[in-house]
Amino acid sequence: MFATDRFGTAFSGIFAGMTHTAPAPRDAATTPTTVPITVIRGDGIGPEVMEATLRLMREAGAKLDIEECIAGAEVFRSGDETGVPDDTKASIERTGVALKGPLETPIGFGEKSANVTLRKMFETYGNIRPAREIPGLETPYAGRGVDLVIVRENLEDLYAGIEHMQTPGVCLSLKVITHHGSEKIARLAFEYARATGRKSVTCATKANIMKLGEGMFKRTFDEVAVDYPEIEARQILVDNCAHQLVIRPEQFDVIVTTNMNGDILSDLTSGLVGGLGFAPSANIGSETAMFEAVHGSAPDIAGKDLANPSALMLSSVMMLRHIGQPVVADAIEDAVLYTLEEGTFLTGDIAKEHDPVGTTAYTDAVISNLGKQPTVGERRVTRPLIMPAIDWRPKQVVAKTRAVVGMEVLLEEAEMTAAQVGKAVEACTEGSPLRLALISSRGTKVYPGEIDDVEMIETWRCRFVRADESVELTDDQIFRVLSCLGETFRWSNVQKLQVFDGKPGYTKVSGED
Ligand code: NAD
């Protein structure tokens, strides 16, 4: 089930990334209507690269109604712990499109990054980062035709930020993967591939280790792939993906992956084509899209007219395509690429043969090159991106059968051996339908059995299962064992073990039969 986005067919989007040469014929976009957008200049070099980009868009004829807002360091310092004031939130809600500079979380102010807050606030579940060879830029990969896109799930995974110290020395960080989130990002990746004429989508996971979480992402991708028979669907383990990206990056087209994998891989792919200074990105949700350079606020060069504004300029290209102004987008992209290829006016981070110029002079050069076209590369034929329809009701995957078959408890104990902990824990199951199946330490079984080659720490994960497998456990039975354990040990974490449609909803521990 699909729907077009809030702009209807104007989601022509196509944050296709750096593409160029002969402009493709454009129809509706030749006389674009003025589109309201929110602009956040941001921190550090943000105001400089944003000013450069706004000038360029103005000169190129972008039709924008700009609402300027603030977020980041100055907001944190004013005492707002979110880093995103209500006015900014209201503006983005109104416009649905934001172009933002980098935001900083000043040390000692605020708990969470304003960037993460914005992503969560507007449910921008997809992060799209194209990496395409830039003409004139010397890299070890120049001439190999690298042209790929990372589509990263942007809201779930370890970045949900759910962490708990179990003891002063042991932390559990929760990796949250949902079927719904995995389906949305897989569909976005395939729709993006369709819209940009790409041939394959590769799903990169660590499903061999995290069989349930990363495994569900992988399996959901396979379910979704059936709806896109014309696109090759490939699976790869993320570590091999990193290796292959360095060895033979040109084999990849679109890569879709979970949040942390994508965070790391997309920095790697930016590195393949010239570094973060050239990497544009889009954070896409069903109602809102935010465009930004991948680099940070570069405090070391802030306010010195030294920053390279190319990444934000290329992000504005993605934005202009998104809001239905592809002719202006193409013109800006061509001018940036022409200037880089020509190589006379370049900022200090990339200048080689000529003396470097500042942000302002580089921007002047790009503006004077509007209308010129770089000699290399081919513009990708794009068509409107269709966003997966989002149903905002709570999502539930329903199993035909389910049962509670056990529990796991994390205990703290620094003095006893594994065997002593085992005996004490077993004493709590007398008369209970639960029996102690095993104790593990950092995922490896340490009890029962003579196990003396595992380094013990102060937490012990005790797995209890049903003594009689035909009986479903009640909460009361679980509470009784827990309460008994609490008389001897500190416990910090309890997890029910469940079986869904006959399949265990938990993994075996290393060393378990
Ligand atoms: P950074 O990207 O700001 O800087 C890394 C290095 O690259 C620095 O030497 C810097 O001078 C250089 N650099 C970055 N962008 C450049 C440009 N456009 N032109 C020329 N040189 C450039 O990374 P960092 O130092 O790790 O982070 C600084 C701050 O930015 C931190 O507070 C961080 O949280 C924040 N940050 C924000 C975002 C965002 O808003 N999306 C992203 C990354 C980092």
JSON list of C-alpha atoms in Angstrom, two decimals, residues 249-384:
[
{"chain": "A", "resi": 249, "resn": "PRO", "atom": "CA", "xyz": [32.93, -0.20, -4.19]},
{"chain": "A", "resi": 250, "resn": "GLU", "atom": "CA", "xyz": [31.65, 0.03, -7.76]},
{"chain": "A", "resi": 251, "resn": "GLN", "atom": "CA", "xyz": [29.73, -3.27, -7.28]},
{"chain": "A", "resi": 252, "resn": "PHE", "atom": "CA", "xyz": [27.19, -1.49, -5.03]},
{"chain": "A", "resi": 253, "resn": "ASP", "atom": "CA", "xyz": [24.13, 0.48, -6.04]},
{"chain": "A", "resi": 254, "resn": "VAL", "atom": "CA", "xyz": [21.78, 1.02, -3.06]},
{"chain": "A", "resi": 255, "resn": "ILE", "atom": "CA", "xyz": [22.70, -0.36, 0.37]},
{"chain": "A", "resi": 256, "resn": "VAL", "atom": "CA", "xyz": [20.01, -0.50, 3.04]},
{"chain": "A", "resi": 257, "resn": "THR", "atom": "CA", "xyz": [20.96, -1.14, 6.64]},
{"chain": "A", "resi": 258, "resn": "THR", "atom": "CA", "xyz": [20.23, -0.67, 10.32]},
{"chain": "A", "resi": 259, "resn": "ASN", "atom": "CA", "xyz": [21.05, 2.55, 12.15]},
{"chain": "A", "resi": 260, "resn": "MET", "atom": "CA", "xyz": [24.51, 1.90, 13.58]},
{"chain": "A", "resi": 261, "resn": "ASN", "atom": "CA", "xyz": [25.73, -0.13, 10.60]},
{"chain": "A", "resi": 262, "resn": "GLY", "atom": "CA", "xyz": [24.57, 2.73, 8.38]},
{"chain": "A", "resi": 263, "resn": "ASP", "atom": "CA", "xyz": [26.21, 5.38, 10.51]},
{"chain": "A", "resi": 264, "resn": "ILE", "atom": "CA", "xyz": [29.59, 3.69, 10.12]},
{"chain": "A", "resi": 265, "resn": "LEU", "atom": "CA", "xyz": [29.23, 2.54, 6.49]},
{"chain": "A", "resi": 266, "resn": "SER", "atom": "CA", "xyz": [28.07, 5.94, 5.28]},
{"chain": "A", "resi": 267, "resn": "ASP", "atom": "CA", "xyz": [31.13, 7.66, 6.72]},
{"chain": "A", "resi": 268, "resn": "LEU", "atom": "CA", "xyz": [33.21, 5.05, 4.96]},
{"chain": "A", "resi": 269, "resn": "THR", "atom": "CA", "xyz": [31.45, 5.65, 1.63]},
{"chain": "A", "resi": 270, "resn": "SER", "atom": "CA", "xyz": [31.88, 9.43, 2.01]},
{"chain": "A", "resi": 271, "resn": "GLY", "atom": "CA", "xyz": [35.57, 8.73, 2.40]},
{"chain": "A", "resi": 272, "resn": "LEU", "atom": "CA", "xyz": [35.63, 6.85, -0.90]},
{"chain": "A", "resi": 273, "resn": "VAL", "atom": "CA", "xyz": [34.60, 9.93, -2.85]},
{"chain": "A", "resi": 274, "resn": "GLY", "atom": "CA", "xyz": [36.49, 12.72, -1.16]},
{"chain": "A", "resi": 275, "resn": "GLY", "atom": "CA", "xyz": [35.45, 12.88, 2.48]},
{"chain": "A", "resi": 276, "resn": "LEU", "atom": "CA", "xyz": [32.76, 14.35, 4.65]},
{"chain": "A", "resi": 277, "resn": "GLY", "atom": "CA", "xyz": [33.30, 17.81, 3.19]},
{"chain": "A", "resi": 278, "resn": "PHE", "atom": "CA", "xyz": [31.41, 16.68, 0.07]},
{"chain": "A", "resi": 279, "resn": "ALA", "atom": "CA", "xyz": [28.75, 14.45, 1.58]},
{"chain": "A", "resi": 280, "resn": "PRO", "atom": "CA", "xyz": [25.13, 15.63, 1.37]},
{"chain": "A", "resi": 281, "resn": "SER", "atom": "CA", "xyz": [22.29, 13.88, 3.14]},
{"chain": "A", "resi": 282, "resn": "ALA", "atom": "CA", "xyz": [18.54, 13.77, 3.56]},
{"chain": "A", "resi": 283, "resn": "ASN", "atom": "CA", "xyz": [16.58, 12.69, 6.59]},
{"chain": "A", "resi": 284, "resn": "ILE", "atom": "CA", "xyz": [13.24, 11.55, 5.26]},
{"chain": "A", "resi": 285, "resn": "GLY", "atom": "CA", "xyz": [9.95, 10.89, 7.02]},
{"chain": "A", "resi": 286, "resn": "SER", "atom": "CA", "xyz": [6.45, 10.63, 5.67]},
{"chain": "A", "resi": 287, "resn": "GLU", "atom": "CA", "xyz": [5.63, 14.24, 6.62]},
{"chain": "A", "resi": 288, "resn": "THR", "atom": "CA", "xyz": [9.01, 15.91, 6.92]},
{"chain": "A", "resi": 289, "resn": "ALA", "atom": "CA", "xyz": [12.34, 15.99, 5.12]},
{"chain": "A", "resi": 290, "resn": "MET", "atom": "CA", "xyz": [15.49, 17.58, 6.52]},
{"chain": "A", "resi": 291, "resn": "PHE", "atom": "CA", "xyz": [18.56, 18.18, 4.41]},
{"chain": "A", "resi": 292, "resn": "GLU", "atom": "CA", "xyz": [22.03, 18.74, 5.77]},
{"chain": "A", "resi": 293, "resn": "ALA", "atom": "CA", "xyz": [25.71, 18.26, 5.14]},
{"chain": "A", "resi": 294, "resn": "VAL", "atom": "CA", "xyz": [27.16, 15.22, 6.86]},
{"chain": "A", "resi": 295, "resn": "HIS", "atom": "CA", "xyz": [30.06, 17.11, 8.41]},
{"chain": "A", "resi": 296, "resn": "GLY", "atom": "CA", "xyz": [29.90, 18.78, 11.81]},
{"chain": "A", "resi": 297, "resn": "SER", "atom": "CA", "xyz": [30.32, 22.34, 12.99]},
{"chain": "A", "resi": 298, "resn": "ALA", "atom": "CA", "xyz": [34.13, 22.31, 12.54]},
{"chain": "A", "resi": 299, "resn": "PRO", "atom": "CA", "xyz": [34.84, 24.63, 15.50]},
{"chain": "A", "resi": 300, "resn": "ASP", "atom": "CA", "xyz": [38.54, 24.73, 14.58]},
{"chain": "A", "resi": 301, "resn": "ILE", "atom": "CA", "xyz": [37.84, 26.79, 11.44]},
{"chain": "A", "resi": 302, "resn": "ALA", "atom": "CA", "xyz": [34.57, 28.50, 12.39]},
{"chain": "A", "resi": 303, "resn": "GLY", "atom": "CA", "xyz": [34.22, 32.20, 11.62]},
{"chain": "A", "resi": 304, "resn": "LYS", "atom": "CA", "xyz": [37.41, 32.32, 9.49]},
{"chain": "A", "resi": 305, "resn": "ASP", "atom": "CA", "xyz": [35.90, 32.11, 5.99]},
{"chain": "A", "resi": 306, "resn": "LEU", "atom": "CA", "xyz": [37.75, 28.79, 5.50]},
{"chain": "A", "resi": 307, "resn": "ALA", "atom": "CA", "xyz": [34.88, 26.28, 5.35]},
{"chain": "A", "resi": 308, "resn": "ASN", "atom": "CA", "xyz": [34.05, 24.35, 2.21]},
{"chain": "A", "resi": 309, "resn": "PRO", "atom": "CA", "xyz": [30.29, 24.82, 1.61]},
{"chain": "A", "resi": 310, "resn": "SER", "atom": "CA", "xyz": [30.04, 22.12, -1.12]},
{"chain": "A", "resi": 311, "resn": "ALA", "atom": "CA", "xyz": [28.32, 19.51, 1.06]},
{"chain": "A", "resi": 312, "resn": "LEU", "atom": "CA", "xyz": [25.52, 21.87, 2.09]},
{"chain": "A", "resi": 313, "resn": "MET", "atom": "CA", "xyz": [25.21, 23.13, -1.49]},
{"chain": "A", "resi": 314, "resn": "LEU", "atom": "CA", "xyz": [24.79, 19.50, -2.65]},
{"chain": "A", "resi": 315, "resn": "SER", "atom": "CA", "xyz": [22.29, 18.94, 0.16]},
{"chain": "A", "resi": 316, "resn": "SER", "atom": "CA", "xyz": [20.32, 21.88, -1.19]},
{"chain": "A", "resi": 317, "resn": "VAL", "atom": "CA", "xyz": [20.34, 20.09, -4.57]},
{"chain": "A", "resi": 318, "resn": "MET", "atom": "CA", "xyz": [18.67, 17.11, -2.91]},
{"chain": "A", "resi": 319, "resn": "MET", "atom": "CA", "xyz": [16.18, 19.45, -1.25]},
{"chain": "A", "resi": 320, "resn": "LEU", "atom": "CA", "xyz": [15.32, 21.32, -4.46]},
{"chain": "A", "resi": 321, "resn": "ARG", "atom": "CA", "xyz": [14.64, 18.01, -6.23]},
{"chain": "A", "resi": 322, "resn": "HIS", "atom": "CA", "xyz": [12.50, 16.98, -3.29]},
{"chain": "A", "resi": 323, "resn": "ILE", "atom": "CA", "xyz": [10.36, 20.12, -3.44]},
{"chain": "A", "resi": 324, "resn": "GLY", "atom": "CA", "xyz": [9.87, 19.96, -7.18]},
{"chain": "A", "resi": 325, "resn": "GLN", "atom": "CA", "xyz": [12.49, 22.42, -8.43]},
{"chain": "A", "resi": 326, "resn": "PRO", "atom": "CA", "xyz": [14.74, 20.01, -10.35]},
{"chain": "A", "resi": 327, "resn": "VAL", "atom": "CA", "xyz": [15.89, 22.51, -12.99]},
{"chain": "A", "resi": 328, "resn": "VAL", "atom": "CA", "xyz": [17.35, 24.79, -10.31]},
{"chain": "A", "resi": 329, "resn": "ALA", "atom": "CA", "xyz": [18.77, 21.72, -8.57]},
{"chain": "A", "resi": 330, "resn": "ASP", "atom": "CA", "xyz": [20.52, 20.59, -11.74]},
{"chain": "A", "resi": 331, "resn": "ALA", "atom": "CA", "xyz": [21.93, 24.06, -12.35]},
{"chain": "A", "resi": 332, "resn": "ILE", "atom": "CA", "xyz": [23.40, 24.25, -8.84]},
{"chain": "A", "resi": 333, "resn": "GLU", "atom": "CA", "xyz": [24.81, 20.75, -9.03]},
{"chain": "A", "resi": 334, "resn": "ASP", "atom": "CA", "xyz": [26.40, 21.44, -12.40]},
{"chain": "A", "resi": 335, "resn": "ALA", "atom": "CA", "xyz": [27.93, 24.71, -11.15]},
{"chain": "A", "resi": 336, "resn": "VAL", "atom": "CA", "xyz": [29.41, 23.08, -8.02]},
{"chain": "A", "resi": 337, "resn": "LEU", "atom": "CA", "xyz": [30.81, 20.14, -9.98]},
{"chain": "A", "resi": 338, "resn": "TYR", "atom": "CA", "xyz": [32.12, 22.42, -12.74]},
{"chain": "A", "resi": 339, "resn": "THR", "atom": "CA", "xyz": [33.93, 24.57, -10.16]},
{"chain": "A", "resi": 340, "resn": "LEU", "atom": "CA", "xyz": [35.47, 21.51, -8.48]},
{"chain": "A", "resi": 341, "resn": "GLU", "atom": "CA", "xyz": [36.48, 19.98, -11.81]},
{"chain": "A", "resi": 342, "resn": "GLU", "atom": "CA", "xyz": [37.99, 23.21, -13.06]},
{"chain": "A", "resi": 343, "resn": "GLY", "atom": "CA", "xyz": [39.99, 23.41, -9.84]},
{"chain": "A", "resi": 344, "resn": "THR", "atom": "CA", "xyz": [41.04, 27.09, -9.88]},
{"chain": "A", "resi": 345, "resn": "PHE", "atom": "CA", "xyz": [38.99, 28.38, -6.96]},
{"chain": "A", "resi": 346, "resn": "LEU", "atom": "CA", "xyz": [38.99, 25.76, -4.22]},
{"chain": "A", "resi": 347, "resn": "THR", "atom": "CA", "xyz": [38.86, 25.98, -0.43]},
{"chain": "A", "resi": 348, "resn": "GLY", "atom": "CA", "xyz": [41.88, 25.04, 1.68]},
{"chain": "A", "resi": 349, "resn": "ASP", "atom": "CA", "xyz": [40.70, 21.50, 2.44]},
{"chain": "A", "resi": 350, "resn": "ILE", "atom": "CA", "xyz": [41.05, 20.49, -1.23]},
{"chain": "A", "resi": 351, "resn": "ALA", "atom": "CA", "xyz": [43.12, 23.12, -3.05]},
{"chain": "A", "resi": 352, "resn": "LYS", "atom": "CA", "xyz": [46.25, 21.61, -4.60]},
{"chain": "A", "resi": 353, "resn": "GLU", "atom": "CA", "xyz": [47.56, 23.37, -7.70]},
{"chain": "A", "resi": 354, "resn": "HIS", "atom": "CA", "xyz": [46.29, 26.87, -6.91]},
{"chain": "A", "resi": 355, "resn": "ASP", "atom": "CA", "xyz": [46.28, 28.94, -3.76]},
{"chain": "A", "resi": 356, "resn": "PRO", "atom": "CA", "xyz": [43.20, 28.20, -1.68]},
{"chain": "A", "resi": 357, "resn": "VAL", "atom": "CA", "xyz": [40.33, 30.66, -1.59]},
{"chain": "A", "resi": 358, "resn": "GLY", "atom": "CA", "xyz": [37.88, 31.34, 1.22]},
{"chain": "A", "resi": 359, "resn": "THR", "atom": "CA", "xyz": [34.24, 30.28, 1.55]},
{"chain": "A", "resi": 360, "resn": "THR", "atom": "CA", "xyz": [33.02, 33.55, 0.03]},
{"chain": "A", "resi": 361, "resn": "ALA", "atom": "CA", "xyz": [35.34, 33.51, -2.99]},
{"chain": "A", "resi": 362, "resn": "TYR", "atom": "CA", "xyz": [34.55, 29.84, -3.65]},
{"chain": "A", "resi": 363, "resn": "THR", "atom": "CA", "xyz": [30.85, 30.66, -3.55]},
{"chain": "A", "resi": 364, "resn": "ASP", "atom": "CA", "xyz": [31.41, 33.60, -5.94]},
{"chain": "A", "resi": 365, "resn": "ALA", "atom": "CA", "xyz": [33.12, 31.16, -8.33]},
{"chain": "A", "resi": 366, "resn": "VAL", "atom": "CA", "xyz": [30.26, 28.65, -8.13]},
{"chain": "A", "resi": 367, "resn": "ILE", "atom": "CA", "xyz": [27.72, 31.42, -8.77]},
{"chain": "A", "resi": 368, "resn": "SER", "atom": "CA", "xyz": [29.70, 32.66, -11.77]},
{"chain": "A", "resi": 369, "resn": "ASN", "atom": "CA", "xyz": [29.70, 29.07, -13.09]},
{"chain": "A", "resi": 370, "resn": "LEU", "atom": "CA", "xyz": [25.91, 28.74, -13.08]},
{"chain": "A", "resi": 371, "resn": "GLY", "atom": "CA", "xyz": [24.93, 27.59, -16.56]},
{"chain": "A", "resi": 372, "resn": "LYS", "atom": "CA", "xyz": [28.18, 25.69, -17.15]},
{"chain": "A", "resi": 373, "resn": "GLN", "atom": "CA", "xyz": [28.38, 21.93, -17.13]},
{"chain": "A", "resi": 374, "resn": "PRO", "atom": "CA", "xyz": [31.09, 19.57, -15.93]},
{"chain": "A", "resi": 375, "resn": "THR", "atom": "CA", "xyz": [32.56, 17.29, -18.56]},
{"chain": "A", "resi": 376, "resn": "VAL", "atom": "CA", "xyz": [32.25, 13.97, -16.81]},
{"chain": "A", "resi": 377, "resn": "GLY", "atom": "CA", "xyz": [29.40, 11.98, -15.43]},
{"chain": "A", "resi": 378, "resn": "GLU", "atom": "CA", "xyz": [25.95, 11.23, -16.61]},
{"chain": "A", "resi": 379, "resn": "ARG", "atom": "CA", "xyz": [22.71, 12.51, -15.19]},
{"chain": "A", "resi": 380, "resn": "ARG", "atom": "CA", "xyz": [20.59, 9.76, -13.76]},
{"chain": "A", "resi": 381, "resn": "VAL", "atom": "CA", "xyz": [17.08, 9.64, -15.16]},
{"chain": "A", "resi": 382, "resn": "THR", "atom": "CA", "xyz": [14.78, 10.04, -12.20]},
{"chain": "A", "resi": 383, "resn": "ARG", "atom": "CA", "xyz": [11.09, 9.83, -11.60]},
{"chain": "A", "resi": 384, "resn": "PRO", "atom": "CA", "xyz": [8.87, 10.61, -8.64]}
]
